[in-house]
Amino acid sequence: MSVLAGRLWEAVIGGDQVRAAALATGALEAGLEPEALLLDVIGGLQARVGREWAADRISVIQEHAATAVNDRVVALVAGHPAFAAAAARQPDRGRIAVACVDGEWHAFPARLLAEVLMLRGWRVDYLGAQCPTPHLIAHLHRTAPDALALSASLSTRLPAAHAAVTAAQAAGVPVIAGGAAFGPDGRHARLLGADAWAPDARAAAERLARGLPLPASPHQPVDDLPHLADQEYTLVSRSSRELVGAVMAALEREHPAVRSYTPLQRAHTLDDLAHVVEHLAVTLYTGDPELFTAFTGWTREILLARGVPDALLAFSLTVLREQLRDLPRSVAVLTAAMSTGGAA
């Protein structure tokens, strides 16, 4: 499959949908199982697309174009007779809803899971990206699936995921969580009370085949996260715009290079600062300081790959800590991240 993956990569990164489609079709007709093609080849290529973007070897537009080609290939595989034949060999296992949490636009992992579940005999309601929780729950009430598979790639979507988990469970539907947002070991899925977690599509399919227990008695998010009573999450979330403005003003005051930024560079910097505050907020929500430390470490790598001095992030964290000096959990989180990154 490595030869196939290499050829498909050339087509995907070149935006050549016709070539990619021909390679995928040829692989199926040569006997490659649809699940292996979807997960081992196409899924691997999509992960590589993300790594190449993070390393600044491809632009965000190239990343979008490559993802569009991969989406097209997945649709082609799902419509191929080999896919239908593989699914027909499986018993009817029941019904699963597959959805991304509210605000989550990275739907590719959920799409792969939906196709794999269909291959394994499930009737799947694939609800796609950005599913508002009230509409999602209305769907669960109407269709009564055996389980909800909930996907989130960005950790900033964890509060929305928590709301969806508790609401689905209140509707009597167990939830299996998956995606990078829940941590490589599923710690955030457990923290938010999900009934199960899986690291990838194969593991999710195998876990669902064993069945999920019906949810326990309904509960509220604060029951899982009693630290929310201190209101730090709410205070930081509601003051996000003011915090970003204060840090940007300090950057422009203390760093001459920032004052000379173009409007586009300034807009990108404001976006980056908003992401920092958003990740701080979700860290306060979960109570897991490692979430913010991991984010700032990843951010340093991204900024360095783009030629942005590490000192700007360190300075921003210092200013943010001063702005939030009366919030003890916020100060502790920022101090830990600054220590890890070498900031004073």
Coordinates of C-alpha atoms in Angstrom, one line a residue:
M1 CA 0.0 0.0 0.0
S2 CA 3.0 2.3 0.3
V3 CA 3.3 2.7 -3.4
L4 CA -0.4 3.5 -3.7
A5 CA -0.1 6.0 -0.9
G6 CA 2.8 7.7 -2.6
R7 CA 0.9 8.0 -5.9
L8 CA -2.2 9.2 -4.2
W9 CA -0.2 11.8 -2.2
E10 CA 1.1 13.3 -5.5
A11 CA -2.5 13.5 -6.8
V12 CA -3.9 14.8 -3.6
I13 CA -1.3 17.5 -3.0
G14 CA -1.6 18.5 -6.6
G15 CA -5.3 18.8 -6.4
D16 CA -5.8 16.2 -9.1
Q17 CA -9.2 14.7 -8.4
V18 CA -9.4 12.7 -11.6
R19 CA -6.0 11.0 -10.9
A20 CA -6.8 10.4 -7.3
A21 CA -10.2 8.8 -8.2
A22 CA -8.6 6.5 -10.8
L23 CA -6.0 5.3 -8.3
A24 CA -8.6 4.6 -5.6
T25 CA -10.9 2.8 -8.1
G26 CA -8.0 0.8 -9.4
A27 CA -7.0 -0.3 -5.9
L28 CA -10.5 -1.5 -5.1
E29 CA -10.7 -3.4 -8.4
A30 CA -7.3 -5.0 -7.6
G31 CA -8.8 -6.4 -4.4
L32 CA -7.9 -3.9 -1.7
E33 CA -10.5 -3.9 1.0
P34 CA -12.5 -0.7 1.2
E35 CA -11.8 -0.3 4.9
A36 CA -8.1 -0.5 4.4
L37 CA -8.2 2.0 1.6
L38 CA -10.3 4.4 3.7
L39 CA -8.3 4.2 6.9
D40 CA -4.8 3.1 6.1
V41 CA -4.4 5.0 2.8
I42 CA -6.8 7.9 2.7
G43 CA -6.8 8.5 6.4
G44 CA -3.0 8.4 6.5
L45 CA -2.8 10.9 3.7
Q46 CA -5.2 13.3 5.5
A47 CA -3.0 13.1 8.6
R48 CA 0.0 13.9 6.4
V49 CA -1.8 17.0 5.0
G50 CA -2.2 18.3 8.5
R51 CA 1.5 17.7 9.4
E52 CA 2.6 19.4 6.2
W53 CA 0.5 22.5 7.0
A54 CA 1.8 22.6 10.6
A55 CA 5.4 22.6 9.3
D56 CA 4.6 25.4 6.9
R57 CA 5.4 23.2 3.9
I58 CA 2.0 23.8 2.3
S59 CA -0.4 26.8 2.6
V60 CA -3.8 26.7 4.1
I61 CA -5.3 26.9 0.6
Q62 CA -3.3 23.8 -0.4
E63 CA -4.5 22.1 2.8
H64 CA -8.1 22.9 1.9
A65 CA -7.7 21.7 -1.7
A66 CA -6.0 18.5 -0.6
T67 CA -8.8 17.8 1.9
A68 CA -11.4 18.4 -0.9
V69 CA -9.7 15.8 -3.0
N70 CA -9.7 13.3 -0.1
D71 CA -13.4 14.0 0.5
R72 CA -14.1 13.3 -3.2
V73 CA -12.1 10.0 -3.0
V74 CA -14.0 8.9 0.1
A75 CA -17.3 9.5 -1.6
L76 CA -16.1 7.5 -4.6
V77 CA -15.1 4.6 -2.4
A78 CA -18.4 4.7 -0.6
G79 CA -20.3 4.5 -3.9
H80 CA -18.2 1.7 -5.4
P81 CA -19.7 -1.8 -5.8
A82 CA -16.9 -3.2 -3.7
F83 CA -18.1 -1.1 -0.8
A84 CA -21.7 -2.3 -1.2
A85 CA -20.5 -5.9 -1.5
A86 CA -18.4 -5.7 1.7
A87 CA -21.3 -4.1 3.7
A88 CA -23.7 -6.7 2.4
R89 CA -21.7 -9.5 4.0
Q90 CA -22.3 -8.0 7.5
P91 CA -25.3 -8.6 9.8
D92 CA -27.6 -5.6 10.6
R93 CA -26.1 -4.3 13.8
G94 CA -28.4 -1.4 14.5
R95 CA -28.4 2.4 14.1
I96 CA -25.7 4.9 15.0
A97 CA -25.7 8.7 14.7
V98 CA -22.3 10.2 13.8
A99 CA -21.8 13.9 14.4
C100 CA -19.3 16.7 15.0
V101 CA -19.9 18.9 18.0
D102 CA -21.2 22.4 17.7
G103 CA -18.5 24.6 16.3
E104 CA -16.4 21.7 15.0
W105 CA -15.8 22.0 11.2
H106 CA -13.1 19.3 10.9
A107 CA -15.5 16.6 9.7
F108 CA -13.1 14.2 7.9
P109 CA -12.5 11.9 10.9
A110 CA -16.2 11.6 11.5
R111 CA -16.8 10.9 7.8
L112 CA -14.3 8.1 7.8
L113 CA -15.9 6.6 10.9
A114 CA -19.4 6.8 9.3
E115 CA -18.2 4.9 6.3
V116 CA -16.4 2.2 8.3
L117 CA -19.5 1.7 10.5
M118 CA -21.6 1.2 7.3
L119 CA -19.0 -1.3 6.1
R120 CA -19.5 -3.2 9.3
G121 CA -23.3 -3.5 9.1
W122 CA -24.6 -0.4 10.9
R123 CA -27.3 2.0 9.6
V124 CA -25.6 5.3 10.0
D125 CA -27.0 8.8 10.3
Y126 CA -24.0 10.9 9.3
L127 CA -24.8 14.4 10.4
G128 CA -21.6 16.1 9.4
A129 CA -19.8 19.1 10.7
Q130 CA -21.0 21.8 13.2
C131 CA -24.1 20.1 14.6
P132 CA -25.9 22.5 17.0
T133 CA -26.7 20.6 20.1
P134 CA -30.5 21.4 20.2
H135 CA -30.9 20.1 16.6
L136 CA -28.7 17.0 17.4
I137 CA -30.8 16.1 20.4
A138 CA -34.0 16.6 18.4
H139 CA -32.6 14.1 15.9
L140 CA -31.8 11.6 18.6
H141 CA -35.3 11.9 20.1
R142 CA -36.8 11.3 16.6
T143 CA -34.6 8.4 15.5
A144 CA -33.6 6.7 18.8
P145 CA -30.2 5.3 17.7
D146 CA -28.3 2.7 19.6
A147 CA -25.5 5.3 20.2
L148 CA -24.1 8.7 19.3
A149 CA -20.6 8.8 18.0
L150 CA -19.4 12.3 18.8
S151 CA -16.3 13.8 17.1
A152 CA -14.2 16.8 18.1
S153 CA -10.8 17.7 16.8
L154 CA -10.2 21.0 18.5
S155 CA -9.9 21.1 22.3
T156 CA -11.8 24.5 22.3
R157 CA -14.9 22.5 21.4
L158 CA -14.9 20.6 24.7
P159 CA -17.5 22.7 26.4
A160 CA -19.8 22.2 23.5
A161 CA -19.0 18.5 23.5
H162 CA -19.8 18.3 27.2
A163 CA -23.2 19.8 26.6
A164 CA -23.9 17.4 23.8
V165 CA -22.8 14.4 25.9
T166 CA -25.0 15.2 28.9
A167 CA -28.0 16.1 26.6
A168 CA -27.7 12.9 24.6
Q169 CA -27.5 10.8 27.8
A170 CA -30.6 12.6 29.2
A171 CA -32.3 11.5 26.0
G172 CA -31.3 7.9 26.8
V173 CA -28.6 7.6 24.1
P174 CA -25.1 6.5 25.1
V175 CA -22.2 8.4 23.7
I176 CA -18.8 7.3 22.3
A177 CA -16.4 10.1 21.9
G178 CA -13.4 10.4 19.5
G179 CA -11.1 12.9 18.0
A180 CA -8.0 14.8 19.0
A181 CA -9.9 17.1 21.3
F182 CA -10.5 14.3 23.8
G183 CA -6.8 13.6 24.2
P184 CA -4.6 10.8 23.0
D185 CA -5.6 8.7 26.0
G186 CA -9.3 9.8 26.1
R187 CA -8.8 11.7 29.4
H188 CA -11.2 14.4 28.3
A189 CA -13.9 12.0 27.2
R190 CA -13.8 10.4 30.6
L191 CA -13.7 13.8 32.3
L192 CA -16.9 14.9 30.4
G193 CA -18.7 11.7 31.3
A194 CA -18.8 10.0 27.9
D195 CA -19.9 6.4 28.0
A196 CA -16.9 5.3 25.9
W197 CA -13.9 6.6 24.0
A198 CA -12.0 5.3 21.0
P199 CA -8.7 6.4 19.6
D200 CA -9.6 5.7 16.0
A201 CA -12.3 4.5 13.7
R202 CA -11.4 0.8 13.9
A203 CA -11.4 0.9 17.7
A204 CA -14.7 2.8 17.7
A205 CA -16.3 0.2 15.5
E206 CA -15.1 -2.7 17.7
R207 CA -16.3 -0.9 20.8
L208 CA -19.7 -0.3 19.4
A209 CA -20.0 -3.9 18.3
R210 CA -19.7 -4.9 21.9
G211 CA -22.6 -2.5 22.8
L212 CA -22.7 0.5 25.1
P213 CA -24.7 0.5 28.3
L214 CA -27.6 2.8 28.7
P215 CA -26.6 6.1 30.4
A216 CA -27.0 6.5 34.1
S217 CA -29.3 9.0 35.6
P218 CA -29.2 12.4 33.9
H219 CA -26.8 15.0 35.3
Q220 CA -25.6 18.5 34.6
P221 CA -22.1 19.5 33.4
V222 CA -21.3 21.1 36.7
D223 CA -21.8 17.6 38.3
D224 CA -18.7 16.4 36.3
L225 CA -16.7 19.6 36.8
P226 CA -17.3 21.1 40.3
H227 CA -14.5 23.6 39.8
L228 CA -16.7 25.5 37.4
A229 CA -18.3 27.0 40.5
D230 CA -15.4 29.5 40.8
Q231 CA -16.6 31.3 37.7
E232 CA -13.1 31.7 36.2
Y233 CA -14.1 30.0 33.0
T234 CA -17.1 32.3 32.6
L235 CA -15.1 35.4 33.5
V236 CA -12.3 34.7 31.0
S237 CA -14.7 33.7 28.2
R238 CA -16.8 36.8 28.6
S239 CA -13.7 39.1 28.7
S240 CA -12.0 37.5 25.7
R241 CA -12.2 40.5 23.4
E242 CA -10.8 42.9 26.1
L243 CA -8.0 40.5 27.0
V244 CA -6.9 40.2 23.4
G245 CA -7.0 43.9 23.0
A246 CA -4.9 44.5 26.1
V247 CA -2.2 42.0 24.9
M248 CA -2.2 43.4 21.4
A249 CA -1.7 47.0 22.8
A250 CA 1.2 45.8 25.0
L251 CA 2.8 44.0 22.0
E252 CA 2.6 47.2 19.9
R253 CA 3.9 49.3 22.8
E254 CA 6.9 47.1 23.6
H255 CA 7.9 45.5 20.3
P256 CA 8.6 47.9 17.4
A257 CA 8.3 45.2 14.8
V258 CA 4.7 44.6 15.8
R259 CA 3.9 48.3 15.3
S260 CA 5.0 48.0 11.7
Y261 CA 2.8 45.0 10.9
T262 CA 0.7 45.1 7.8
P263 CA -3.1 45.0 8.3
L264 CA -3.0 41.3 7.4
Q265 CA -0.2 40.5 9.8
R266 CA -2.0 42.4 12.5
A267 CA -5.2 40.5 11.8
H268 CA -3.3 37.2 12.0
T269 CA -1.8 38.2 15.3
L270 CA -5.2 39.1 16.8
D271 CA -6.5 35.7 15.6
D272 CA -3.5 34.0 17.3
L273 CA -4.1 35.9 20.6
A274 CA -7.8 35.0 20.5
H275 CA -6.8 31.3 20.2
V276 CA -4.6 31.7 23.2
V277 CA -7.4 33.1 25.3
E278 CA -9.8 30.5 24.0
H279 CA -7.5 27.7 25.0
L280 CA -7.0 29.2 28.4
A281 CA -10.8 29.3 28.8
V282 CA -11.2 25.7 27.9
T283 CA -8.4 24.7 30.2
L284 CA -10.2 26.4 33.0
Y285 CA -13.3 24.6 32.0
T286 CA -11.7 21.1 32.1
G287 CA -9.4 21.8 35.0
D288 CA -6.5 20.2 33.0
P289 CA -3.5 22.5 32.9
E290 CA -1.6 20.2 30.5
L291 CA -4.1 21.1 27.8
F292 CA -2.9 24.7 27.8
T293 CA 0.8 23.7 28.1
A294 CA 0.4 21.4 25.1
F295 CA -1.3 24.1 23.1
T296 CA 1.4 26.7 23.8
G297 CA 4.1 24.2 22.9
W298 CA 2.4 23.4 19.6
T299 CA 1.9 27.2 19.0
R300 CA 5.6 27.8 19.5
E301 CA 6.4 25.2 16.9
I302 CA 3.9 26.7 14.4
L303 CA 5.2 30.3 15.0
L304 CA 8.8 29.3 14.7
A305 CA 8.1 27.4 11.4
R306 CA 6.6 30.7 10.2
G307 CA 9.5 32.9 11.4
V308 CA 7.7 34.5 14.3
P309 CA 10.0 35.0 17.3
D310 CA 9.3 32.8 20.3
A311 CA 9.6 35.9 22.5
L312 CA 6.3 37.3 21.3
L313 CA 4.4 34.4 22.7
A314 CA 6.2 34.5 26.0
F315 CA 5.6 38.2 26.3
S316 CA 1.9 37.7 25.5
L317 CA 1.5 35.1 28.2
T318 CA 3.2 37.4 30.7
V319 CA 0.8 40.3 29.8
L320 CA -2.2 37.9 30.0
R321 CA -1.1 36.7 33.4
E322 CA -0.9 40.3 34.7
Q323 CA -4.4 41.0 33.3
L324 CA -5.8 38.0 35.2
R325 CA -3.7 38.3 38.3
D326 CA -6.9 38.1 40.6
L327 CA -7.9 34.7 39.2
P328 CA -5.7 32.0 40.9
R329 CA -6.4 29.1 38.5
S330 CA -5.7 31.3 35.5
V331 CA -2.4 32.5 37.0
A332 CA -1.3 29.0 37.8
V333 CA -2.1 27.8 34.3
L334 CA -0.2 30.6 32.6
T335 CA 2.7 30.3 35.0
A336 CA 3.1 26.6 34.2
A337 CA 3.0 27.3 30.4
M338 CA 5.5 30.1 30.7
S339 CA 7.8 27.9 32.8
T340 CA 7.6 25.1 30.2
G341 CA 8.4 27.5 27.4
G342 CA 11.3 29.2 29.1
A343 CA 9.5 32.5 29.8
A344 CA 10.3 34.4 33.0

